[in-house]
Short mmCIF file of C-alpha atoms in Angstrom, two decimals:
data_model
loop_
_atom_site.label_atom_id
_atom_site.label_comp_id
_atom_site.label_asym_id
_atom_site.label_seq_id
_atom_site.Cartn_x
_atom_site.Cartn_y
_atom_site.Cartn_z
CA UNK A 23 21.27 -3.77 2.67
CA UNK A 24 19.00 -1.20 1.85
CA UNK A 25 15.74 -0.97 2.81
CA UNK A 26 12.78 0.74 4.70
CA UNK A 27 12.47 -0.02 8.51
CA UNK A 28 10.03 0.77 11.05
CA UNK A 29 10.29 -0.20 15.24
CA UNK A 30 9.02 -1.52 17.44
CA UNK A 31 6.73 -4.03 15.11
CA UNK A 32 4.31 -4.20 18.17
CA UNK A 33 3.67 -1.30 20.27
CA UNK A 34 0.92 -0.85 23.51
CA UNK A 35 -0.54 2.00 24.51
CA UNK A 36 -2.91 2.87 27.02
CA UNK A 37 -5.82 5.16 26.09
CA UNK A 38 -4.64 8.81 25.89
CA UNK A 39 -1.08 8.42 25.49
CA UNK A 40 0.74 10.18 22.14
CA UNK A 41 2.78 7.65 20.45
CA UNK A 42 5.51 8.15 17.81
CA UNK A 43 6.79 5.52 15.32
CA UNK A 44 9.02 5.90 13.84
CA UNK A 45 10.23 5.11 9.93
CA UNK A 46 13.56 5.13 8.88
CA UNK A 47 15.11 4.56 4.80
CA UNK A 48 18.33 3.87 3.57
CA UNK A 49 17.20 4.35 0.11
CA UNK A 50 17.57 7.91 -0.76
CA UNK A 51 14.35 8.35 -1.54
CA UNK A 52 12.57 11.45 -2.02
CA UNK A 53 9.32 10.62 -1.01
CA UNK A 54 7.37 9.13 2.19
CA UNK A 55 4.40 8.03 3.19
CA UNK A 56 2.49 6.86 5.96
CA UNK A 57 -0.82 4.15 5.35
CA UNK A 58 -3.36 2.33 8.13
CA UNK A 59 -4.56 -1.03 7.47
CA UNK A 60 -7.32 -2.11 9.28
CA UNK A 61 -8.81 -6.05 8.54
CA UNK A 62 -10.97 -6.67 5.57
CA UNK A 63 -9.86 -2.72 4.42
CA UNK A 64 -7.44 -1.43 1.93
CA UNK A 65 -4.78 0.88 2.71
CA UNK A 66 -6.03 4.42 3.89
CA UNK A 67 -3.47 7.58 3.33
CA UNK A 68 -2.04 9.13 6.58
CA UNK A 69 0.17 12.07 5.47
CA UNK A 70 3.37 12.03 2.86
CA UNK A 71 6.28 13.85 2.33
CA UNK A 72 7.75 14.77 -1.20
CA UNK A 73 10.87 16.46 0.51
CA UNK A 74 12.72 16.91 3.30
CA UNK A 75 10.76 19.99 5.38
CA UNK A 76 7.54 19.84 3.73
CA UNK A 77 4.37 17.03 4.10
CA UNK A 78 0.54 17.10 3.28
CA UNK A 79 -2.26 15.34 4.98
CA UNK A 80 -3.99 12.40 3.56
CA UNK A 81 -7.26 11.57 3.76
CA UNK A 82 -7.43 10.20 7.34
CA UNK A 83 -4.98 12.74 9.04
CA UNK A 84 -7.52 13.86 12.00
CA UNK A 85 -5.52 12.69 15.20
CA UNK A 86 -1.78 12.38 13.74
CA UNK A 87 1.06 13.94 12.89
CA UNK A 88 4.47 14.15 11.31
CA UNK A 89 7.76 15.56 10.66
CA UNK A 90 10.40 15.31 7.90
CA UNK A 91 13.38 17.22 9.52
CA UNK A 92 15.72 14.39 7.28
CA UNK A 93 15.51 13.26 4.12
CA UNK A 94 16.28 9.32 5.97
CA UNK A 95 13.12 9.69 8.52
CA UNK A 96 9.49 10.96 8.95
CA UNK A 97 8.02 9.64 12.39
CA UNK A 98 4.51 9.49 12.61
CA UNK A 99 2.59 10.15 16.52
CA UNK A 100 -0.55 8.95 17.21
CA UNK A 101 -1.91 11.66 19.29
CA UNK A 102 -4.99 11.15 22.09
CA UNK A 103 -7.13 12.78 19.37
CA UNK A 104 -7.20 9.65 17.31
CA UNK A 105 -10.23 8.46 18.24
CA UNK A 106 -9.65 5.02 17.31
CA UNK A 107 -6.05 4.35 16.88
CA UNK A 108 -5.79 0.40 17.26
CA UNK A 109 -4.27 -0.55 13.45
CA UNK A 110 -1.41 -1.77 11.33
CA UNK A 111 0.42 1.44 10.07
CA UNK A 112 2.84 0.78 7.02
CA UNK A 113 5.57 3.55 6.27
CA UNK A 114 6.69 3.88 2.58
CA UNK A 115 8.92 5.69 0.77
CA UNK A 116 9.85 6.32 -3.30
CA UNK A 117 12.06 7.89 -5.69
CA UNK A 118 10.76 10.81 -7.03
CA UNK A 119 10.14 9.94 -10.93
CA UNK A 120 7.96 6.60 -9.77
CA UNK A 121 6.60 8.20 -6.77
CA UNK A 122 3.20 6.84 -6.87
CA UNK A 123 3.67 3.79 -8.37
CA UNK A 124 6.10 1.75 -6.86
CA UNK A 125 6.24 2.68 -2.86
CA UNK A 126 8.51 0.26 -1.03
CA UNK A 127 6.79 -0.34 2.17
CA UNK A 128 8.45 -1.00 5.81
CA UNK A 129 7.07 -4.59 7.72
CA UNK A 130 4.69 -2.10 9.70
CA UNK A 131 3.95 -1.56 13.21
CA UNK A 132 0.88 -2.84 15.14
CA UNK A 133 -0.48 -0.62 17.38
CA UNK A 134 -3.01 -1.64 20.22
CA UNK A 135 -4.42 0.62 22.24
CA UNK A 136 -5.70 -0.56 26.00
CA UNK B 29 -15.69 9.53 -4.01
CA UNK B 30 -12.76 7.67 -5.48
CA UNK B 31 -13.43 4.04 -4.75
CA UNK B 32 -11.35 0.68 -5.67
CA UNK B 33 -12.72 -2.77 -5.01
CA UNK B 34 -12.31 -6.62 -5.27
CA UNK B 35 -15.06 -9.07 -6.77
CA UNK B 36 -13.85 -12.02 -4.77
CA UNK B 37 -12.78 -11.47 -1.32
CA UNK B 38 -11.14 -15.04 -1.50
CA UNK B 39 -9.73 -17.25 -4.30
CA UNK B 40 -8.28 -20.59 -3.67
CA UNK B 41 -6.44 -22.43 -6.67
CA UNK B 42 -5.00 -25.53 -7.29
CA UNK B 43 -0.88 -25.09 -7.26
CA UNK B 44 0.28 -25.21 -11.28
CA UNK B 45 -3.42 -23.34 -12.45
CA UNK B 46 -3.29 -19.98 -13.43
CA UNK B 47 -4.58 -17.72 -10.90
CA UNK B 48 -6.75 -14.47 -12.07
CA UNK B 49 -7.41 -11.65 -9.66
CA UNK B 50 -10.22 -9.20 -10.38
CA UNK B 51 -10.80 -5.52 -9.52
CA UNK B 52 -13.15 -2.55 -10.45
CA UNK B 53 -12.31 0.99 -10.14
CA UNK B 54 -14.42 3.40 -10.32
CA UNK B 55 -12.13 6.64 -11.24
CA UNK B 56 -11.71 7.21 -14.77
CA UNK B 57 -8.99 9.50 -14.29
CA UNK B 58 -6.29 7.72 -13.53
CA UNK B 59 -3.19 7.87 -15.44
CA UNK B 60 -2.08 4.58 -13.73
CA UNK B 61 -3.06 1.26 -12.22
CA UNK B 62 -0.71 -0.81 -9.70
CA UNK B 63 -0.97 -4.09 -8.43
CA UNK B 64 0.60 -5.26 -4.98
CA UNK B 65 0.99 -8.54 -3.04
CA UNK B 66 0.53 -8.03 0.62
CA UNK B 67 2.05 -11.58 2.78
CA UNK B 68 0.72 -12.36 6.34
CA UNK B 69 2.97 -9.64 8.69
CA UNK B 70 4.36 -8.06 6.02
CA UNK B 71 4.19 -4.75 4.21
CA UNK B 72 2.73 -4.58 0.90
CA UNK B 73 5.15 -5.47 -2.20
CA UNK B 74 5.02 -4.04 -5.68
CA UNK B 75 4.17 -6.50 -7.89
CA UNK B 76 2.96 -4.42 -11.64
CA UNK B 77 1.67 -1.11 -12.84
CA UNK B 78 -0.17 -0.46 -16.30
CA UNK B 79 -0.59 2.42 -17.46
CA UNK B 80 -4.37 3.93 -18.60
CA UNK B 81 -3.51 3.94 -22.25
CA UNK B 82 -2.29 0.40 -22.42
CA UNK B 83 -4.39 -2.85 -22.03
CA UNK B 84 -2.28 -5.59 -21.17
CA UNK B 85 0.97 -5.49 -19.43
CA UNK B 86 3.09 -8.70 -18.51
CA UNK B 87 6.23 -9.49 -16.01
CA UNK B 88 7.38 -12.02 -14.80
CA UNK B 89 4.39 -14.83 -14.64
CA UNK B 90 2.09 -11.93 -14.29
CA UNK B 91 -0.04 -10.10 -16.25
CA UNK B 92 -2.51 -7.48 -16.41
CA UNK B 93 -5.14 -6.41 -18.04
CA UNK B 94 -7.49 -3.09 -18.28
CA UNK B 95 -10.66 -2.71 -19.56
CA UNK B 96 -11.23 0.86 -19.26
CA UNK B 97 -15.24 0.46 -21.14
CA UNK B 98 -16.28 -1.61 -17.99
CA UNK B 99 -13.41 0.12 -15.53
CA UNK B 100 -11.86 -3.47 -15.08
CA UNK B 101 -8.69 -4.75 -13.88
CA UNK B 102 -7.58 -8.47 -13.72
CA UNK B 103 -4.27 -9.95 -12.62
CA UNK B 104 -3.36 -13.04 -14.01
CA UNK B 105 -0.65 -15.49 -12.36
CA UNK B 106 0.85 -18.36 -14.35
CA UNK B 107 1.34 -21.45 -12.55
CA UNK B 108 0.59 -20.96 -9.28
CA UNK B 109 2.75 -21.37 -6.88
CA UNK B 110 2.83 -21.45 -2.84
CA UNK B 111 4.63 -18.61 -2.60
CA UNK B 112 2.05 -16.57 -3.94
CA UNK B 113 -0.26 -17.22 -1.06
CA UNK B 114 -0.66 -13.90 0.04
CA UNK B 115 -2.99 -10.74 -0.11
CA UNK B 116 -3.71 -8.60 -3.30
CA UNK B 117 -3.99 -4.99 -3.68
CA UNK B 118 -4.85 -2.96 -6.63
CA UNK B 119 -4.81 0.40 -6.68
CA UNK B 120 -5.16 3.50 -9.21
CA UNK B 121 -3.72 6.96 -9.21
CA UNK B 122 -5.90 9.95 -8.02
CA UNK B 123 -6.06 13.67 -7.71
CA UNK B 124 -3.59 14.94 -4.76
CA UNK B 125 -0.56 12.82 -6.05
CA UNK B 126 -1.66 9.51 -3.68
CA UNK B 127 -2.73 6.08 -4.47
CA UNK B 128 -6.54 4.36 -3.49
CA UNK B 129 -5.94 1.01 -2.72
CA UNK B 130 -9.01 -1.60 -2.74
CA UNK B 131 -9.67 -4.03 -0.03
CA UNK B 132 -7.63 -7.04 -0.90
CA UNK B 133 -7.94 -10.48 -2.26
CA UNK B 134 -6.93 -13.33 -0.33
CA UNK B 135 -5.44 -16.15 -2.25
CA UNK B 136 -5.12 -19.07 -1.24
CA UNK B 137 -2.44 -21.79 -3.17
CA UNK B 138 -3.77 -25.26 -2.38
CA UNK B 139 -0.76 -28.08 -2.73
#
């Protein structure tokens, strides 16, 4: 099957720990991207990655970061900078010619911080 | 800034009824507009796009419709059904090749 993953679902943390989760896809797409959700709020922009060695920040990228050493993964760490990091953060990814529009999205990972 | 939100935070609709699912938008640039259905746990699913220059799109028991004057967009779902209990996202392109997404409609299918 192919698909996006992302592990653990549920993840603790204490307060001033880095955290990485990661994002894997199966797809072969070009393109990923990493969202928050917090209740009652739309999705909110992380970073993404077009291609394999290059990303750009979103517009909440203060306190993360990311890599895209393979085309298959882009792990996302929640550094001690975040200043509140407690959320639901989705992973996508998409083929290059409908990379904006449709972005097939991992089950997420909740993250609580302690 | 570029914003994208929901009239109704909540609908709830008999099963069978046609459902209707409102947004406004408030940039005017956007080449495109995408709908997605969110379920409790899960990650966001694509559901429809429509491009700015058209006004009415449908799939499969969906459809949507833009109304670029009043920088409206409505999706409509025939016959209602349980499994379409979930959340509802629109959201329009923007400048920096990424995607605003508005703050959700809950709806609710009532049996």
């Amino acid at each position: 099957d192919g698909g996006i993953t992302q592990s653990p679902k549920y993840l603790f943390r204490k307060e001033g720990q880095n955290v990485t989760l990661s994002c894997e896809q199966n797809l072969n797409h070009d393109a990923m991207y990493w969202y928050r959700q917090d209740p009652g709020q739309g999705l909110r922009l992380i970073y993404y990655s077009q291609i394999v060695n290059d990303f750009q920040k979103g517009d909440i990228a203060e306190g993360y970061s990311v890599s895209r050493e393979k085309k298959e993964s882009f792990p996302l760490t929640v550094t001690s900078a975040q200043k509140n990091p407690t959320a639901f953060y989705l992973c996508a990814s998409s083929i290059r010619d409908r990379g904006l529009l449709e972005q097939f999205f991992g089950p997420g990972t909740r993250l609580t911080v302690l | 800034g570029e914003s994208v939100g929901l009239h109704l935070p909540t609908l709830s609709v008999q099963e069978g009824d046609n459902s209707i699912i409102n947004c406004a938008y408030s940039n005017s640039a956007s080449d495109y507009f995408i709908w997605y259905k969110q379920e409790s746990g899960k990650g966001p699913q694509f559901i429809i796009d429509i491009r700015s220059n058209m006004d009415k799109r449908q799939g499969q028991r969906v459809t949507v419709l833009l109304n670029k004057t009043v920088k409206h967009l409505s999706l409509q779902i025939a016959a209602t059904q349980p499994g379409d209990s979930a959340v509802y996202f629109c959201a329009q392109t923007g400048g920096g090749n990424k995607l605003t997404f508005g703050t959700g409609t809950q709806l609710k299918v009532e049996l």
